[in-house]
Every structure is written in structure tokens, then in C-alpha cells.
Coordinates of C-alpha atoms and ligand atoms in Angstrom, one line a residue:
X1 CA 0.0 0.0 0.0
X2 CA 1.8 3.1 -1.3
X3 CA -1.2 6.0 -0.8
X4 CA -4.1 6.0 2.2
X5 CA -6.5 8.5 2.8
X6 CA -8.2 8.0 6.0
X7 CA -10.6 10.9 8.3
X8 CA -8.6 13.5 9.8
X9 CA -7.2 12.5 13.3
X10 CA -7.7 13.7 16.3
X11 CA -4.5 14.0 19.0
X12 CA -6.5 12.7 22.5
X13 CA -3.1 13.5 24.4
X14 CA -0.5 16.6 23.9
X15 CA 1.5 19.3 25.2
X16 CA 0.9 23.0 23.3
X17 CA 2.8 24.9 26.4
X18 CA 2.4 28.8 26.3
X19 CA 4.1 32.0 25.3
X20 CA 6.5 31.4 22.5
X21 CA 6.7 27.4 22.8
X22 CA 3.2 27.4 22.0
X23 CA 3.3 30.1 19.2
X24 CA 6.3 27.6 17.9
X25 CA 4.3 24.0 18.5
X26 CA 0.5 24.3 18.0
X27 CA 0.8 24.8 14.3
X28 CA 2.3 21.3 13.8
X29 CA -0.8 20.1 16.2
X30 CA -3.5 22.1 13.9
X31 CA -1.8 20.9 10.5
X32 CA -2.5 17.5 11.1
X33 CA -5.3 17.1 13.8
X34 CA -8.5 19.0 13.5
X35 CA -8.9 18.6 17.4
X36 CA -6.6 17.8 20.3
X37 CA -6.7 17.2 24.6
X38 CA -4.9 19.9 25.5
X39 CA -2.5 18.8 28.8
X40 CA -2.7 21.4 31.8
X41 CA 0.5 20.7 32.9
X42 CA 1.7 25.1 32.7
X43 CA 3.4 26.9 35.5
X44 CA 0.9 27.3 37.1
X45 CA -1.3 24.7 36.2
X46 CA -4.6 25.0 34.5
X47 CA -6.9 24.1 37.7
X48 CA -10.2 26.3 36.6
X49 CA -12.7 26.6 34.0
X50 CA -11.7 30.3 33.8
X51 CA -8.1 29.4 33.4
X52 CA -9.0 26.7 30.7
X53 CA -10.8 29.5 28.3
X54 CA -8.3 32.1 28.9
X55 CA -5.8 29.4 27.5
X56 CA -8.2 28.2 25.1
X57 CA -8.0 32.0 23.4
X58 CA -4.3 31.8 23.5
X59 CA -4.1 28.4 21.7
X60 CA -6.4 29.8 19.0
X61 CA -4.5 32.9 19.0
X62 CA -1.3 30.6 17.8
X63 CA -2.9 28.7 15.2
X64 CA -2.5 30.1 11.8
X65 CA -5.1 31.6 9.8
X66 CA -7.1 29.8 7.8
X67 CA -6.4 26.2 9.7
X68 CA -9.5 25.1 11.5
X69 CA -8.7 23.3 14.7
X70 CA -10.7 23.0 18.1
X71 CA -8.7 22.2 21.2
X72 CA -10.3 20.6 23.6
X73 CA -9.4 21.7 27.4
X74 CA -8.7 19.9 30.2
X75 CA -8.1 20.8 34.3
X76 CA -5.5 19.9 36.3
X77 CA -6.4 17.9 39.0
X78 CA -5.3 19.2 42.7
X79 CA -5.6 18.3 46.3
X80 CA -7.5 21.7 46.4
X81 CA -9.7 21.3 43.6
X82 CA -13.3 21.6 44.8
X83 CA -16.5 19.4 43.6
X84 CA -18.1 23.0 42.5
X85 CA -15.0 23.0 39.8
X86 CA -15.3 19.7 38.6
X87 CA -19.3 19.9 38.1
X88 CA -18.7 23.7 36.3
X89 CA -16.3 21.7 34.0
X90 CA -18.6 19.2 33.0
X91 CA -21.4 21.8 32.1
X92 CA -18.8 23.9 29.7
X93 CA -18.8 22.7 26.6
X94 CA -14.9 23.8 26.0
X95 CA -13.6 21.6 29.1
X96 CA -13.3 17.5 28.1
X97 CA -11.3 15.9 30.5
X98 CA -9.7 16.9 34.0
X99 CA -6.2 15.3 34.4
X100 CA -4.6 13.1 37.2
X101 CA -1.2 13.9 38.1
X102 CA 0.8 12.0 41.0
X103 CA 2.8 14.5 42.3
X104 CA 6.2 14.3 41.6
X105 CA 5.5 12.0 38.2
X106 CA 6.6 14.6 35.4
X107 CA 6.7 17.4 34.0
X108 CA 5.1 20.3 36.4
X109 CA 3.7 17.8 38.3
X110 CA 4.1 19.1 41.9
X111 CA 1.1 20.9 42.3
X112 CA -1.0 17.1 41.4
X113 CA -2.3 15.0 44.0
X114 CA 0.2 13.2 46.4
X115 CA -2.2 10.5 47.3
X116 CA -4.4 9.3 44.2
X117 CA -6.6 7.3 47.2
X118 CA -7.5 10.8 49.0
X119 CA -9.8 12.0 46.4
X120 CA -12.7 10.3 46.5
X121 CA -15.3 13.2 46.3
X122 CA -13.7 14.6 43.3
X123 CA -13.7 11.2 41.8
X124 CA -17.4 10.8 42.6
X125 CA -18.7 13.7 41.2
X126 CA -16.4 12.7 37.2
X127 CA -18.1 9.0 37.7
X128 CA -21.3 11.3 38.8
X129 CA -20.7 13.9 35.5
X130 CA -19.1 11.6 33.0
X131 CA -16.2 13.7 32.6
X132 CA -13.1 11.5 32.1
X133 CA -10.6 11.1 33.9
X134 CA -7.5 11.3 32.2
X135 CA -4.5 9.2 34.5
X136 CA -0.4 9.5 34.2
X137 CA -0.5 5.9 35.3
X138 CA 3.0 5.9 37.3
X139 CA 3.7 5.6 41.0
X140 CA 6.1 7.7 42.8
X141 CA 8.2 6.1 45.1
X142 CA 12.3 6.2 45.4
X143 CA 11.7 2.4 46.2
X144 CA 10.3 1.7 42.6
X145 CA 12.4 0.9 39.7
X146 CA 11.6 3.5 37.2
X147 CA 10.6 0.8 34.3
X148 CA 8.4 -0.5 36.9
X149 CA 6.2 2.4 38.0
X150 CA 3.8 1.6 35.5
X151 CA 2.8 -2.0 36.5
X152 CA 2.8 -0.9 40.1
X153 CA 0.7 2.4 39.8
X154 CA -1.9 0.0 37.8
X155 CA -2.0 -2.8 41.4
X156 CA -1.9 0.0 43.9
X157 CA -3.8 2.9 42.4
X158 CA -5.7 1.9 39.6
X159 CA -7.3 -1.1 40.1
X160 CA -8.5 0.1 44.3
X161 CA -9.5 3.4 42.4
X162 CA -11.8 1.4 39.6
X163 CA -12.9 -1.3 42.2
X164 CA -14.3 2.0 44.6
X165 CA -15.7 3.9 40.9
X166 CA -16.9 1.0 38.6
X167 CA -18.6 3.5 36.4
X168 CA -15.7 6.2 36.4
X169 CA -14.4 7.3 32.5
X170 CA -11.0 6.6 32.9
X171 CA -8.2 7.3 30.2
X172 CA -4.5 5.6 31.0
X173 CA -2.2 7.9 29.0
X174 CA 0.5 7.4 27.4
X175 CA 0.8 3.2 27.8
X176 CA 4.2 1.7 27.7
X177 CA 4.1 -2.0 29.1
X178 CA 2.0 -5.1 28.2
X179 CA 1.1 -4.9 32.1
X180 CA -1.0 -1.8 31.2
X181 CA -2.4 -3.4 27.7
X182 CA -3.7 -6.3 29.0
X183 CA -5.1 -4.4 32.1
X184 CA -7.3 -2.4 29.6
X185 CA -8.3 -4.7 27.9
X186 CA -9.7 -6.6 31.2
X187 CA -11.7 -3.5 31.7
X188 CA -15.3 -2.7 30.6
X189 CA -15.8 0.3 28.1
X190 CA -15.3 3.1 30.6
X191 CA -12.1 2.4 30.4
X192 CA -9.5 3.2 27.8
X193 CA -5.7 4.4 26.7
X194 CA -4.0 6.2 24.7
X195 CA -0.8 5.2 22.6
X196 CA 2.3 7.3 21.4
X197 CA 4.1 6.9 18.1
X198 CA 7.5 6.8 20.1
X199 CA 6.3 3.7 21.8
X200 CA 5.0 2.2 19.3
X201 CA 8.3 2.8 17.4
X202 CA 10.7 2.6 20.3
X203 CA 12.3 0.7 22.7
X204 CA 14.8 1.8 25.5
X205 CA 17.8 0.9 23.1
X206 CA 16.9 3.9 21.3
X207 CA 17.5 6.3 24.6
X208 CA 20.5 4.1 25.4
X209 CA 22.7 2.4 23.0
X210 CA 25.5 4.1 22.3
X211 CA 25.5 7.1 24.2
X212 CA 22.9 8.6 25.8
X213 CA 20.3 10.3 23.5
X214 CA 17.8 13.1 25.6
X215 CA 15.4 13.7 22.7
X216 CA 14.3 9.8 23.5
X217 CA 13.8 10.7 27.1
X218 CA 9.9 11.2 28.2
X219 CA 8.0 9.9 30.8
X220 CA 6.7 7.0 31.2
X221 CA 10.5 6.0 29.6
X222 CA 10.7 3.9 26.8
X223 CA 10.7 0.2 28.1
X224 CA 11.8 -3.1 26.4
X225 CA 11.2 -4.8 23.2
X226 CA 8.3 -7.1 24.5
X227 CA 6.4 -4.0 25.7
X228 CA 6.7 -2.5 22.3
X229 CA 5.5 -5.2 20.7
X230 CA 2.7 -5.7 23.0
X231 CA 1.3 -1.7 22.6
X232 CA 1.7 -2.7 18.5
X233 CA -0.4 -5.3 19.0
X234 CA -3.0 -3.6 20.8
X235 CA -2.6 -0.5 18.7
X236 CA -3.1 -2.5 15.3
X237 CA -5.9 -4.6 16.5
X238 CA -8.3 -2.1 15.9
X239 CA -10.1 -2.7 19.7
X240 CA -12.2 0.5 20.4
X241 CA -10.3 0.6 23.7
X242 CA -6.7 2.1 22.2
X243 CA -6.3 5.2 20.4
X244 CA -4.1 8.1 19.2
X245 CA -2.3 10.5 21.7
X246 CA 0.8 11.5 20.6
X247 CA 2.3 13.2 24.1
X248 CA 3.9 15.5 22.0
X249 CA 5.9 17.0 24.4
X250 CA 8.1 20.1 22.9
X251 CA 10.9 21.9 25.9
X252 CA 14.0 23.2 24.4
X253 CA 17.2 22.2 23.2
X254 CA 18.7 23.6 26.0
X255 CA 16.7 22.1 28.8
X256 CA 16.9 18.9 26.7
X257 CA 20.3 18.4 26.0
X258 CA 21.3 19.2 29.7
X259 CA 22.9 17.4 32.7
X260 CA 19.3 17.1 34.1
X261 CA 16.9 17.0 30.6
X262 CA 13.7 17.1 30.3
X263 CA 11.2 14.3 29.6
X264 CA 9.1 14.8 26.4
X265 CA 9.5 13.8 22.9
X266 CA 8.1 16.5 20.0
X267 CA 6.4 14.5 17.3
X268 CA 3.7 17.0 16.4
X269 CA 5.7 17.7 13.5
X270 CA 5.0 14.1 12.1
X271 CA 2.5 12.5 14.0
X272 CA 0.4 10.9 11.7
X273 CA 3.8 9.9 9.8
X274 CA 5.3 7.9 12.6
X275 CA 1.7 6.2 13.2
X276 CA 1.6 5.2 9.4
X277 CA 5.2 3.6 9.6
X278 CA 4.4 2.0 13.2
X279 CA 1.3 0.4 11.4
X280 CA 3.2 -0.5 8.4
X281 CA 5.7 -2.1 10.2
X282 CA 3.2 -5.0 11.0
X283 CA 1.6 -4.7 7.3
X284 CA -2.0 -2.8 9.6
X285 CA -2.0 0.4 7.8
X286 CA -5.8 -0.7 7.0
X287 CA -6.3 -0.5 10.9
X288 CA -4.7 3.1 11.5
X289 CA -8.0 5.3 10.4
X290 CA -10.0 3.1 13.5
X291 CA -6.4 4.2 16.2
X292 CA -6.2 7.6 14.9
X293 CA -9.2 8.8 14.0
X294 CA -12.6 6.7 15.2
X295 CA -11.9 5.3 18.4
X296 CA -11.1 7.9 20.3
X297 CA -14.2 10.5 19.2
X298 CA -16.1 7.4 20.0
X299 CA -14.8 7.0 23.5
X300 CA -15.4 11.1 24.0
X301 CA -18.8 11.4 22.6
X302 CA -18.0 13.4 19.5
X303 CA -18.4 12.6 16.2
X304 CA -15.8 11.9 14.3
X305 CA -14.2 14.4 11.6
X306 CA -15.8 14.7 8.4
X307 CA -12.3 16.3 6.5
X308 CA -9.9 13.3 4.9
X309 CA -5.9 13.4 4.8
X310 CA -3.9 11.6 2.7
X311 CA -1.0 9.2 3.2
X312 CA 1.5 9.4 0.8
X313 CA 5.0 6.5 0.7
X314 CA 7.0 9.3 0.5
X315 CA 10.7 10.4 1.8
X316 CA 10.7 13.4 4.0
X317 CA 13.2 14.8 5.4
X318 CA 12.9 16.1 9.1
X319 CA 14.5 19.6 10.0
X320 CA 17.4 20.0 12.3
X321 CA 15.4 22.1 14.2
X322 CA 12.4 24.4 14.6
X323 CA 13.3 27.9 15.8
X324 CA 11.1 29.0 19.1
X325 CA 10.8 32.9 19.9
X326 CA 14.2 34.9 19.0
X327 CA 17.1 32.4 20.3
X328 CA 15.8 29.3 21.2
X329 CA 15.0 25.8 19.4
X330 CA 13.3 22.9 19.0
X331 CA 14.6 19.3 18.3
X332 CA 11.6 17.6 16.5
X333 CA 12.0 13.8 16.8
X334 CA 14.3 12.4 13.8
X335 CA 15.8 15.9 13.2
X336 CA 18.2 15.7 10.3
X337 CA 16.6 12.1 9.4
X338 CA 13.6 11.3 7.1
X339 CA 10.2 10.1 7.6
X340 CA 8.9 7.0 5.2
X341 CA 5.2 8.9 4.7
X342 CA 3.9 12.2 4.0
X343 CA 0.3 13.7 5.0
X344 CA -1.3 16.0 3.2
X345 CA -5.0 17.4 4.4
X346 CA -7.4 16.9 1.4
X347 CA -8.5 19.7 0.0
Ligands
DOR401 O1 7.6 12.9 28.6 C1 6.7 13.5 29.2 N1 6.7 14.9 29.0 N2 5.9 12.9 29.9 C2 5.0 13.6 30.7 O2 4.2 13.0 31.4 C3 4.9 15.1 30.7 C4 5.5 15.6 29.4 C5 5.8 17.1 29.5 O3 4.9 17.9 29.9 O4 6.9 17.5 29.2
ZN402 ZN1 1.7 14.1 28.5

């Protein structure tokens, strides 16, 4: 299969930052993706409705003219959010999802919740409302190993947390191990996950082998071979359960390539092109349209898009970089490489 057109995608999981990050980033988002779950995670986090439109106008602000794309807004969850917030969230029409950080996880996570097990009314009122819950599935805990914190943050939180909410609308993000796959899948349709294109194409060789490479850094960390291959499978099968979320994460080169660097890969520049040749891979291309662009409108109530892009076998070559603001940059994934496919919106 040398050409695919499929409906447009939708990107359920991704980082558009603020000020000039975002000005440099959401244009990749909104090229490809005629809507995206826009992650809270700013200094300071997005914890109100109010907060979530004011940021809404900025994101729109950054797309360019002429591009039609709808982000979808989520809140970050804190110890001091109130029930009040969390039912005002699920009567706007803007707001989609609220998000679960353990505190300490990632990125401009401090301000999320140090015990996942203490929030029970806030929980209540989401399984009440219907408004998911969208979970970085890791525990915190120096006594974990860090390729571990997965596994265990699905027996200690996730599992007590869906046993006490049977009904809750719960999204793991961002899955890296068959632990989380086949925990899904044991789960009845309130439950689902998102999968990157770095995970499907990645395992922790790429971060490690032969020197240490930061732009493969992100949380949850790459992990094995047999965890890849399990999240292809899942990804490929077509199951209504798994579905796009890139985690496009964009920070600078500078806080990237550092003696402490940053988690997050940027793959908004080629999203939909590291999909096709994850799904290609495994000779599934016919299953990507269902992963990228049915399944997860499904699972969030909305229909899915009506526009069609096109998938083209096509070289590509990557840039070295993507200038943000007046002096800094941005390493997209593959900089300086080239990508095996080419989308292209039809017109
Ligand atoms: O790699 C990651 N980067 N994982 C996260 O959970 C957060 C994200 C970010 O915001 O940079
Ligand atoms: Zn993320």
C-alpha cells in the first residue's frame, strides 16, 4: 500500500505549552489534527474553568489563519480542587477531560495530587458527570524501579480506584508496558488508553545504546522490546479501547540536552507519519483510520471528523530544528533524518 486516505485525526493526548513554545508548536498540532486534549501541565497549572478558556483564546490565538482546529481543554487535578470546579467543568462545553497527576510524576507535576486514594469526592462527582478522567499511570516512590512504576501504579492505584468507581471514565495515557495493555483490555468500556508513536516505534535501546540520546527521554521511559511489541499489537488490532495520543511534548534544546533533561519527545511535526510507519511495520495500515481517527471521538462522545488526509510512501526529510521565539529551538523527533510517509490534508 503506497497512498491511504483516512478521516482527519484527532490527537486525545498533547502538550501546546504557552508564550512562544506554544506560538512555535501548536501549528504542527493544527496541520494535522483538527482537534486535540490539550494537557494542563503550565506553571501554574490550569486548575479552573476560567483558566482553561483564557488558554483556550491563547491556543487559538497561535494557530495560523485559515487552519480550523478546536482544542479541547482539560483541568488539572489538585488536592484543592473543589466538587463545585469539577461539576462547572462538565457543564462547559470547552472543558473535556480533568487530568490526574501523582505528584512528583513529570513534567510540572508538583502541584497534582500526592495521594491518588485521597480523592474520593472529586472522583465521585467525574463518575457522577461523566467527565473522564485522564491518569499518568506511574507511581512515585524512590523504592520503585523507574521501568516498573507503571505495573505498580496500575495494582496500587488503579485497580482500588476502579474497584471503589466501577462507572468512572477513565483514560490511562500514554501506555508503555503489556502490564498496562492487558489491564485495559480486562476492563469494561469506561475504560481506555492512549498510545504514542514513540512507543510504538521505540524501545529503550533507542534512549541508550550508544551514548545517551535526551530527545528519547519522556516519561513514562521507553521500556523493552516485548512492551513495544505488545502496545503494536494492541494498537493494530483495531479494539475500540486504544487510540491516538501522541504526548507530543516540545521543551527546548537547552533544557533537553542538559545534565538534568527534560522528559518529552516532540512528534507533532509528524505525528500521523510515525503512526503510518508504526502500522506499516506490521503490514496494519488498513487498521490506523479506527487508532487515529474513530476510536477515540467514540470513546469522547463526538463525532468523528468529516475532512480526509492523505498518506502518501514518500521520503521526508525532518528539519534539524524548529526555531522557538528569538534564540531558542526545538529538536523535532528524527531531526536531520527522514520520515517513510507524507500527509497532506485533502482539499
Ligand atoms: O515525557 C513527558 N513529558 N511525559 C509527561 O508525562 C509530561 C511531558 C511534559 O509535559 O513534558
Ligand atoms: Zn503528556
Amino acid at each position: 500500500m503506497n497512498e491511504l486516505v483516512i478521516r482527519q485525526p484527532d490527537d486525545w493526548h498533547v502538550h501546546l505549552r504557552d508564550g512562544a513554545m506554544l506560538a512555535a508548536a501548536a501549528p504542527f498540532t493544527a496541520r494535522q489534527c483538527a482537534r486535540a486534549i490539550v494537557m494542563p501541565n503550565l506553571v501554574p497549572p490550569v486548575t479552573t474553568v476560567a483558566d482553561a478558556l483564557a488558554y483556550r483564546d491563547r491556543i487559538l490565538a497561535a494557530v495560523p489563519a485559515g487552519v480550523s482546529f478546536e482544542p479541547l481543554m482539560t483541568l488539572y487535578l489538585t488536592e484543592q480542587t473543589s466538587v463545585a470546579q469539577l461539576a462547572a467543568a462538565a457543564a462547559s462545553p470547552y472543558i473535556h477531560a480533568v487530568k490526574l497527576y501523582p505528584a512528583g510524576a513529570t513534567t510540572n507535576s508538583d502541584r497534582g495530587v500526592r495521594d491518588p486514594l485521597s480523592i474520593d469526592p472529586l472522583l465521585a462527582e467525574l463518575e457522577r458527570s461523566g467527565l473522564p478522567l485522564l491518569v499518568h499511570g506511574e507511581v512515585v516512590d524512590s523504592a520503585v524501579d523507574i521501568f516498573d512504576r507503571e505495573a505498580q501504579f496500575i495494582e496500587r492505584v488503579l485497580k482500588p480506584l476502579l474497584a471503589r468507581f466501577p462507572k468512572l471514565k477513565l483514560v490511562m495515557e500514554h501506555i508503555t508496558t503489556k502490564d498496562a495493555v492487558e489491564f485495559v483490555l480486562s476492563q469494561p468500556d469506561n475504560v481506555a488508553a492512549t498510545i504514542t508513536a514513540h512507543h510504538l516505534l521505540y524501545n529503550r535501546n533507542a534512549l541508550l545504546v550508544g551514548g545517551v540520546h535526551p530527545h528519547y527521554y519522556c516519561l513514562p521511559v521507553l521500556k523493552r522490546e516485548s512492551h513495544r511489541q505488545a502496545l503494536l499489537v494492541a494498537a493494530t488490532s483495531g479494539h475500540p479501547k486504544f487510540f491516538m495520543g501522541t504526548d507530543s511534548a516540545p521543551h527546548t534544546q537547552a533544557n533537553k540536552e542538559s545534565a538534568c533533561g527534560c522528559a518529552g519527545a516532540f512528534t507533532a511535526h509528524a505525528a500521523l507519519e510515525l503512526y503510518a510507519e508504526a502500522f506499516d511495520q506490521v503490514g496494519q495500515l488498513a487498521r490506523l483510520e479506527a487508532f487515529t481517527s474513530l476510536n477515540g471521538p467514540r470513546f469522547y462522545g463526538l463525532a468523528p471528523n468529516e475532512a480526509r488526509i492523505k498518506l502518501t510512501r514518500r521520503a521526508q526529510a525532518v528539519p534539524l530544528f524548529i526555531p522557538v521565539g528569538e534564540s531558542e529551538r526545538l529538536i523535532p523527533l528524527r531531526a536531520g533524518e527522514t520520515l517513510a510517509w507524507q500527509a497532506q490534508l485533502v482539499p
